[in-house]
CSV table of C-alpha atoms and ligand atoms in Angstrom, one decimal:
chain,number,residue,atom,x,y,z
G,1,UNK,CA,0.0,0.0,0.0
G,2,UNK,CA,1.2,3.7,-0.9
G,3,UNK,CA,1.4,5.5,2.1
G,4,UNK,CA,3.0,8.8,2.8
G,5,UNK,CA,4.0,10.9,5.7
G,6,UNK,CA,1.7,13.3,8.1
G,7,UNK,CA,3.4,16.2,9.5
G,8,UNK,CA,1.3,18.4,11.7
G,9,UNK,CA,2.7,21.7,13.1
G,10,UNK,CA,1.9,22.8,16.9
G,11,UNK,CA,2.0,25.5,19.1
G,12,UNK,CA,0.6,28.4,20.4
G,13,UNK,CA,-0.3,31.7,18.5
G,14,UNK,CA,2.9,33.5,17.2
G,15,UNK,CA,5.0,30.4,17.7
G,16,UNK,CA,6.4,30.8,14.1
G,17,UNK,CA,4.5,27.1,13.0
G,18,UNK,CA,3.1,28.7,9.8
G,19,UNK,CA,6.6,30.0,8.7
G,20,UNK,CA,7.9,26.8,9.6
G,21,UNK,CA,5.8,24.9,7.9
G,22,UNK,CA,6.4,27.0,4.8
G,23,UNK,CA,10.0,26.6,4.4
G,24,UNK,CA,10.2,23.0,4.8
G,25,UNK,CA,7.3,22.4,2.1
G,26,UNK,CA,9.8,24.1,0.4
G,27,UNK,CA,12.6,22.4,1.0
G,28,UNK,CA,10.9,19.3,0.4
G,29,UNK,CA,9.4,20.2,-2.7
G,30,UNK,CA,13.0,21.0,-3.6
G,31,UNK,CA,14.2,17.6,-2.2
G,32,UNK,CA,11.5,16.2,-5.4
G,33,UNK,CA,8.7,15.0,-2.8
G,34,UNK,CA,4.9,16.1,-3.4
G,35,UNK,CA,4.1,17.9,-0.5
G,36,UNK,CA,0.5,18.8,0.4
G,37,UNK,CA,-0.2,21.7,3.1
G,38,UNK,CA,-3.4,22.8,5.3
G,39,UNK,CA,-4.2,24.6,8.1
G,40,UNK,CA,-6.9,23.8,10.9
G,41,UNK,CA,-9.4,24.8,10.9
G,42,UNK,CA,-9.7,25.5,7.1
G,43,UNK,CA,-8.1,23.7,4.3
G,44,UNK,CA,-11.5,22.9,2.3
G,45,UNK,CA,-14.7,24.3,1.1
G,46,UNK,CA,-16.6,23.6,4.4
G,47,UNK,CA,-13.6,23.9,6.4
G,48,UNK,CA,-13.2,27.3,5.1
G,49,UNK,CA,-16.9,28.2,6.3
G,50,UNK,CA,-16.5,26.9,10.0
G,51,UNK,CA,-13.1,28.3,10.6
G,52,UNK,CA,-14.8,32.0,10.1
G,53,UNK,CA,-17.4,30.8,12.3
G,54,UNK,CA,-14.8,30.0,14.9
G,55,UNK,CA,-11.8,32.3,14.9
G,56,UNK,CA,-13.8,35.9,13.7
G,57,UNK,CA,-14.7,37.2,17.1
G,58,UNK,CA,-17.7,39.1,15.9
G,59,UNK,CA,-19.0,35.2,16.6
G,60,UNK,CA,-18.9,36.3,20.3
G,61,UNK,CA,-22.0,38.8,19.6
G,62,UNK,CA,-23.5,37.9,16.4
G,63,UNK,CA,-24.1,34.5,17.9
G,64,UNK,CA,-24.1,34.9,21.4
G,65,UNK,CA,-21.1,33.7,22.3
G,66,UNK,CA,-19.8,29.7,21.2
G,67,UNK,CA,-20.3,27.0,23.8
G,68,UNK,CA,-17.2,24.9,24.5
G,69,UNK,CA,-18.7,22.2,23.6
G,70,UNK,CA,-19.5,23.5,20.4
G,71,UNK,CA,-16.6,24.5,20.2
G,72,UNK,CA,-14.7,21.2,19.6
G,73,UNK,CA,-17.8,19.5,18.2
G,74,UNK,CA,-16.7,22.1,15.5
G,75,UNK,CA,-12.6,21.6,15.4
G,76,UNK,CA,-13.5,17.9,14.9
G,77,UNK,CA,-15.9,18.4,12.2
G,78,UNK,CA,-13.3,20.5,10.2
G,79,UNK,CA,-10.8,18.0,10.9
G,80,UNK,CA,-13.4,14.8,9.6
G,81,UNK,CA,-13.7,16.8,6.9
G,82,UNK,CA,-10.0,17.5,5.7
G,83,UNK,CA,-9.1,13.8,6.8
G,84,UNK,CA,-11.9,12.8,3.7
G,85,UNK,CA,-11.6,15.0,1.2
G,86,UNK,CA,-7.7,16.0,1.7
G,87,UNK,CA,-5.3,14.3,4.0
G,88,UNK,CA,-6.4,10.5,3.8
G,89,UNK,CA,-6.1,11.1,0.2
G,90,UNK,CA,-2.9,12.7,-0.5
G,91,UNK,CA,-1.2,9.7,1.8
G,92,UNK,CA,-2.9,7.3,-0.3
G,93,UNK,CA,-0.8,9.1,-2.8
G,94,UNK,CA,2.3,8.6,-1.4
G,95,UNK,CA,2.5,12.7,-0.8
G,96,UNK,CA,3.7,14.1,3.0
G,97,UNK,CA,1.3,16.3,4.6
G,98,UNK,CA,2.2,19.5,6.3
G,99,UNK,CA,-0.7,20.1,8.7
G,100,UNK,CA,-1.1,23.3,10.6
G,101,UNK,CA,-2.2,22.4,13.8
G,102,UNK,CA,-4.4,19.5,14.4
G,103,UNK,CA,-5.7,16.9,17.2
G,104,UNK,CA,-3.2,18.2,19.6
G,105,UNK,CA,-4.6,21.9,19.2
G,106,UNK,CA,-7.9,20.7,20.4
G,107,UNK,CA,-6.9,18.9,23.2
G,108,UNK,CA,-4.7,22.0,24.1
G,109,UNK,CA,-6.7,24.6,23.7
G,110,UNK,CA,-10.8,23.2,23.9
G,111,UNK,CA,-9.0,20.5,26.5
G,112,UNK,CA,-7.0,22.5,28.8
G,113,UNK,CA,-7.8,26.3,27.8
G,114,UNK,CA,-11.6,25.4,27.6
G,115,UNK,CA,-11.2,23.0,30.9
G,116,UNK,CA,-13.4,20.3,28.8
G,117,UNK,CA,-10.4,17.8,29.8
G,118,UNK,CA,-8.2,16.0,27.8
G,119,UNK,CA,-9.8,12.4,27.9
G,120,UNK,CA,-13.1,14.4,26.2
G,121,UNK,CA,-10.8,15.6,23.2
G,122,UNK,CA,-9.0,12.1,22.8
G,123,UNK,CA,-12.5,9.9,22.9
G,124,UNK,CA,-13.8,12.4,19.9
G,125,UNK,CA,-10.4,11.8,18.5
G,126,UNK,CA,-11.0,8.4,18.3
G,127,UNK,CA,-14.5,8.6,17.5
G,128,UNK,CA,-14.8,11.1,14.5
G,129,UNK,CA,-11.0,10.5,13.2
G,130,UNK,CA,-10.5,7.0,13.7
G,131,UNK,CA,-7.5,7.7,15.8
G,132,UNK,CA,-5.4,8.9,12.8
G,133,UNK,CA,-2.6,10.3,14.3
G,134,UNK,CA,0.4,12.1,12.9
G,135,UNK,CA,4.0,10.2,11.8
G,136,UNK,CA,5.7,13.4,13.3
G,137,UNK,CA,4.6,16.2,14.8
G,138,UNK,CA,7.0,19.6,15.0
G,139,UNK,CA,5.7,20.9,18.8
G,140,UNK,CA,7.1,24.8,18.7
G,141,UNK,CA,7.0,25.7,22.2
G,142,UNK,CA,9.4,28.8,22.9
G,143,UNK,CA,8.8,30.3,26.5
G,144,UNK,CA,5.8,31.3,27.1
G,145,UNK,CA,5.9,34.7,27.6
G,146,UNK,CA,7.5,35.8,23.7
G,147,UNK,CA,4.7,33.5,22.1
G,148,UNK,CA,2.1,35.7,24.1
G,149,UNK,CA,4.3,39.4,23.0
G,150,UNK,CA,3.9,37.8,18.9
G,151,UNK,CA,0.4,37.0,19.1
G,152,UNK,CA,-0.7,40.1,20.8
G,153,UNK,CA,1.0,42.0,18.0
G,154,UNK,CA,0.6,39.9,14.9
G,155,UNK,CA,-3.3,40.6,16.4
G,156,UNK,CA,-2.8,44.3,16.8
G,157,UNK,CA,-1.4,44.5,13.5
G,158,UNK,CA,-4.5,42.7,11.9
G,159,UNK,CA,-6.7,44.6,13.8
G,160,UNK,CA,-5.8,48.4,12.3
G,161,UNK,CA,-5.0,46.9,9.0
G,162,UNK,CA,-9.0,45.5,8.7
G,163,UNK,CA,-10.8,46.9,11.6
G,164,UNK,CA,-11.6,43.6,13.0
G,165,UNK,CA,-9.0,40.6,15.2
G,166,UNK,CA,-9.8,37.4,12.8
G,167,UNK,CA,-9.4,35.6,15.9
G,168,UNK,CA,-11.4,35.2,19.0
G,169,UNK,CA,-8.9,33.1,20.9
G,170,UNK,CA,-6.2,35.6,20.7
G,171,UNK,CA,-8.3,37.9,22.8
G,172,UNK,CA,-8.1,35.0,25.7
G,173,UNK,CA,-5.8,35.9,28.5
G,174,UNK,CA,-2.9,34.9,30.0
G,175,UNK,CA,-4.4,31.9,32.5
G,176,UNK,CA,-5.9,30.2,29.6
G,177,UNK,CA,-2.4,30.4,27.1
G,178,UNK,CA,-0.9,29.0,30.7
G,179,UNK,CA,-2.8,26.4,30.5
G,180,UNK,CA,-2.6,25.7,26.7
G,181,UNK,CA,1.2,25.8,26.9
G,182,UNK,CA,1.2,23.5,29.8
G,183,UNK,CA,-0.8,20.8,27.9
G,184,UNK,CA,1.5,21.2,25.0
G,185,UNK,CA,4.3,20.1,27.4
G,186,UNK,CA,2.3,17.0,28.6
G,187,UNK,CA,1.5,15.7,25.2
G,188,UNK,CA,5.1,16.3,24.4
G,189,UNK,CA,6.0,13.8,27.9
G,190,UNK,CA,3.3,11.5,27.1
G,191,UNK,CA,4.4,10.5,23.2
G,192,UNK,CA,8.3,11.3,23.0
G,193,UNK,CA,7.9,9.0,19.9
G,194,UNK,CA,5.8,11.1,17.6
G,195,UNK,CA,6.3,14.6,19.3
G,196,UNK,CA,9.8,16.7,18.6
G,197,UNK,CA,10.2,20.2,20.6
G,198,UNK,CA,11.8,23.1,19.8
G,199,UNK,CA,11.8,25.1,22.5
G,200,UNK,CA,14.4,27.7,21.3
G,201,UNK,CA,14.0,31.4,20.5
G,202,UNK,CA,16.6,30.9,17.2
G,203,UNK,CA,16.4,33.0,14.1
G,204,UNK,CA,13.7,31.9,11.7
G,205,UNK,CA,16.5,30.2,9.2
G,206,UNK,CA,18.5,27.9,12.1
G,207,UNK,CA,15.1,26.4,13.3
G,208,UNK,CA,14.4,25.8,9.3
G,209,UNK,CA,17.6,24.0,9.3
G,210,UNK,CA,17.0,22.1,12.7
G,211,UNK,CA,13.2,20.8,11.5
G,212,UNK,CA,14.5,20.0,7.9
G,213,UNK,CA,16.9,17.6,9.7
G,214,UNK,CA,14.5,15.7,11.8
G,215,UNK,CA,12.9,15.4,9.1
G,216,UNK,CA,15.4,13.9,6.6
G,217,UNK,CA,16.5,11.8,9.6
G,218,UNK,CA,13.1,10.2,9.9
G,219,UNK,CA,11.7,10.2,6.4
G,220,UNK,CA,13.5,6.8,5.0
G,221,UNK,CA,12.0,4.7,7.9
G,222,UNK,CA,9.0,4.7,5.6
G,223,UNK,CA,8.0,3.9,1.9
G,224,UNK,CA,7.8,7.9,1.5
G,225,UNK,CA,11.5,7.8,-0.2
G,226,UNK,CA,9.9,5.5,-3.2
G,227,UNK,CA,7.3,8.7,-3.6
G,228,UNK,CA,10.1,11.1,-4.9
G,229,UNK,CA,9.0,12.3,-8.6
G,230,UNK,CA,12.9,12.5,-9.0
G,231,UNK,CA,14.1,9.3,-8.6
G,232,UNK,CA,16.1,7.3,-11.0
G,233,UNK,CA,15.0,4.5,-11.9
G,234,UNK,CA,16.6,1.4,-11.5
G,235,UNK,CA,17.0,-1.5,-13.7
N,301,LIG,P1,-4.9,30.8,13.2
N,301,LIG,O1,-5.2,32.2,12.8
N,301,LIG,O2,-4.7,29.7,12.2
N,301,LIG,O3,-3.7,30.9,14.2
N,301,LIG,P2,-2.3,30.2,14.2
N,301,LIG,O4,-1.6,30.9,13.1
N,301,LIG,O5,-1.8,30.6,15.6
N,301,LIG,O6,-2.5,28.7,14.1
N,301,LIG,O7,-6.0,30.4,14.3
N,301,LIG,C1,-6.2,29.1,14.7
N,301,LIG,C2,-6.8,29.2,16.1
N,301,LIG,O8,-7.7,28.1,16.4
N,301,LIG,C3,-5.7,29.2,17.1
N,301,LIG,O9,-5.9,30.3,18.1
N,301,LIG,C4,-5.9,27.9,17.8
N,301,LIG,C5,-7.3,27.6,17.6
N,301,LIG,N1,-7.6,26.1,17.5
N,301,LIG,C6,-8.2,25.5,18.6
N,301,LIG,O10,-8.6,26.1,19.6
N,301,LIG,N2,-8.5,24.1,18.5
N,301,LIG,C7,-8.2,23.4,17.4
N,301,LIG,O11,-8.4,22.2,17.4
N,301,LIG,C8,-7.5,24.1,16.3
N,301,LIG,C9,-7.2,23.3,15.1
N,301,LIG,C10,-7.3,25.4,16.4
């Protein structure tokens, strides 16, 4: 069976994940692998549709507020979603996947942030995405206190450019990002396997470098390297 490799990117607002993830779909591209990228929530038609239900924070009058519950019932219908109709797919396929955030954002952030616990977030994991879980996931977890500095300004910034903050959890404060840093760290103790930290504050291009190895290092455990568009073939 053709299967590729699932990549998901993690941590909190402002971490730097999106840049990340940017540069090595680059650099894999380059390496001759086909590399498919999304972002949770979003990354397809109806996807697109609940993630401005849940991040524009004009949700918190137009609809009366979003009940936590709700809440994840909604991350986990994106995410059932972009398993069908992109993700299962493209592994099918042979390609990698570079996710922006998935299961582990949920059990963060609606888990710990939202106090709905993390046993609720992992029984819907298992439920709605039949426990697919990640080959590697790229946990960027700088100290707490610079993530919170970016994501207040990368906010700010949005906010006088369009006259609105696209995102209702950056307005939470600093007792619920506690919380959704501290369950980053857990996951990161509970599955050592799957879950590689960087926890450094290094330029943008030596943390490139750094994930682009762990990557390389761990790609030809799987039938990914017989993907590669480039390969010569052999007689
Ligand atoms: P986004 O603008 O994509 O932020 P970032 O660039 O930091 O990823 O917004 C995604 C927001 O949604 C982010 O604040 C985290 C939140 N989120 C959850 O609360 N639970 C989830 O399961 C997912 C996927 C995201």
């Amino acid at each position: 069976m053709n299967r590729g490799y699932f990549i998901t990117f993690e941590g909190l607002d402002g971490s730097g994940k999106t840049t990340q993830l940017r540069h090595l779909a680059a650099s894999l591209s380059a390496d001759g692998y086909r590399v498919v990228t999304l972002r949770q929530p979003g990354g397809t038609p109806l996807g697109d549709r609940i993630r401005s239900v849940l991040l524009d924070s004009r949700s918190e009058d137009d609809l009366g507020g979003i009940a936590p519950e709700a809440e994840m019932a909604l991350m986990f219908a994106d995410r059932a979603q972009s398993l069908r109709q992109v993700i299962l797919p493209a592994l099918a396929e042979g390609a990698i996947v570079l996710c922006d955030r998935y299961t582990d954002s949920s059990e963060a952030y609606q888990g710990a942030g939202r106090d709905l616990g993390p046993e609720r977030i992992l029984a819907m994991h298992r439920t709605v995405c039949n426990g697919v879980q990640p080959d590697l996931t790229l946990l960027l977890l700088p100290p707490l206190h610079s993530s919170l500095h970016r994501a207040r300004r990368r906010n700010d910034r949005h906010a006088h450019q369009h006259g609105t903050d696209e995102n209702r959890f950056e307005r939470e404060g600093d007792l619920f990002y506690t919380r959704v840093y501290e369950q980053y760290a857990e996951i990161a103790r509970r599955e050592k396997q799957r879950v590689v930290v960087i926890a450094d504050e290094a330029p943008i291009a030596t943390i490139a470098t750094c994930i682009l190895e762990v990557v390389r290092a761990r790609l030809p455990e799987t039938d990914v390297l017989a993907q590669r568009r480039d390969r010569p073939q052999t007689l």
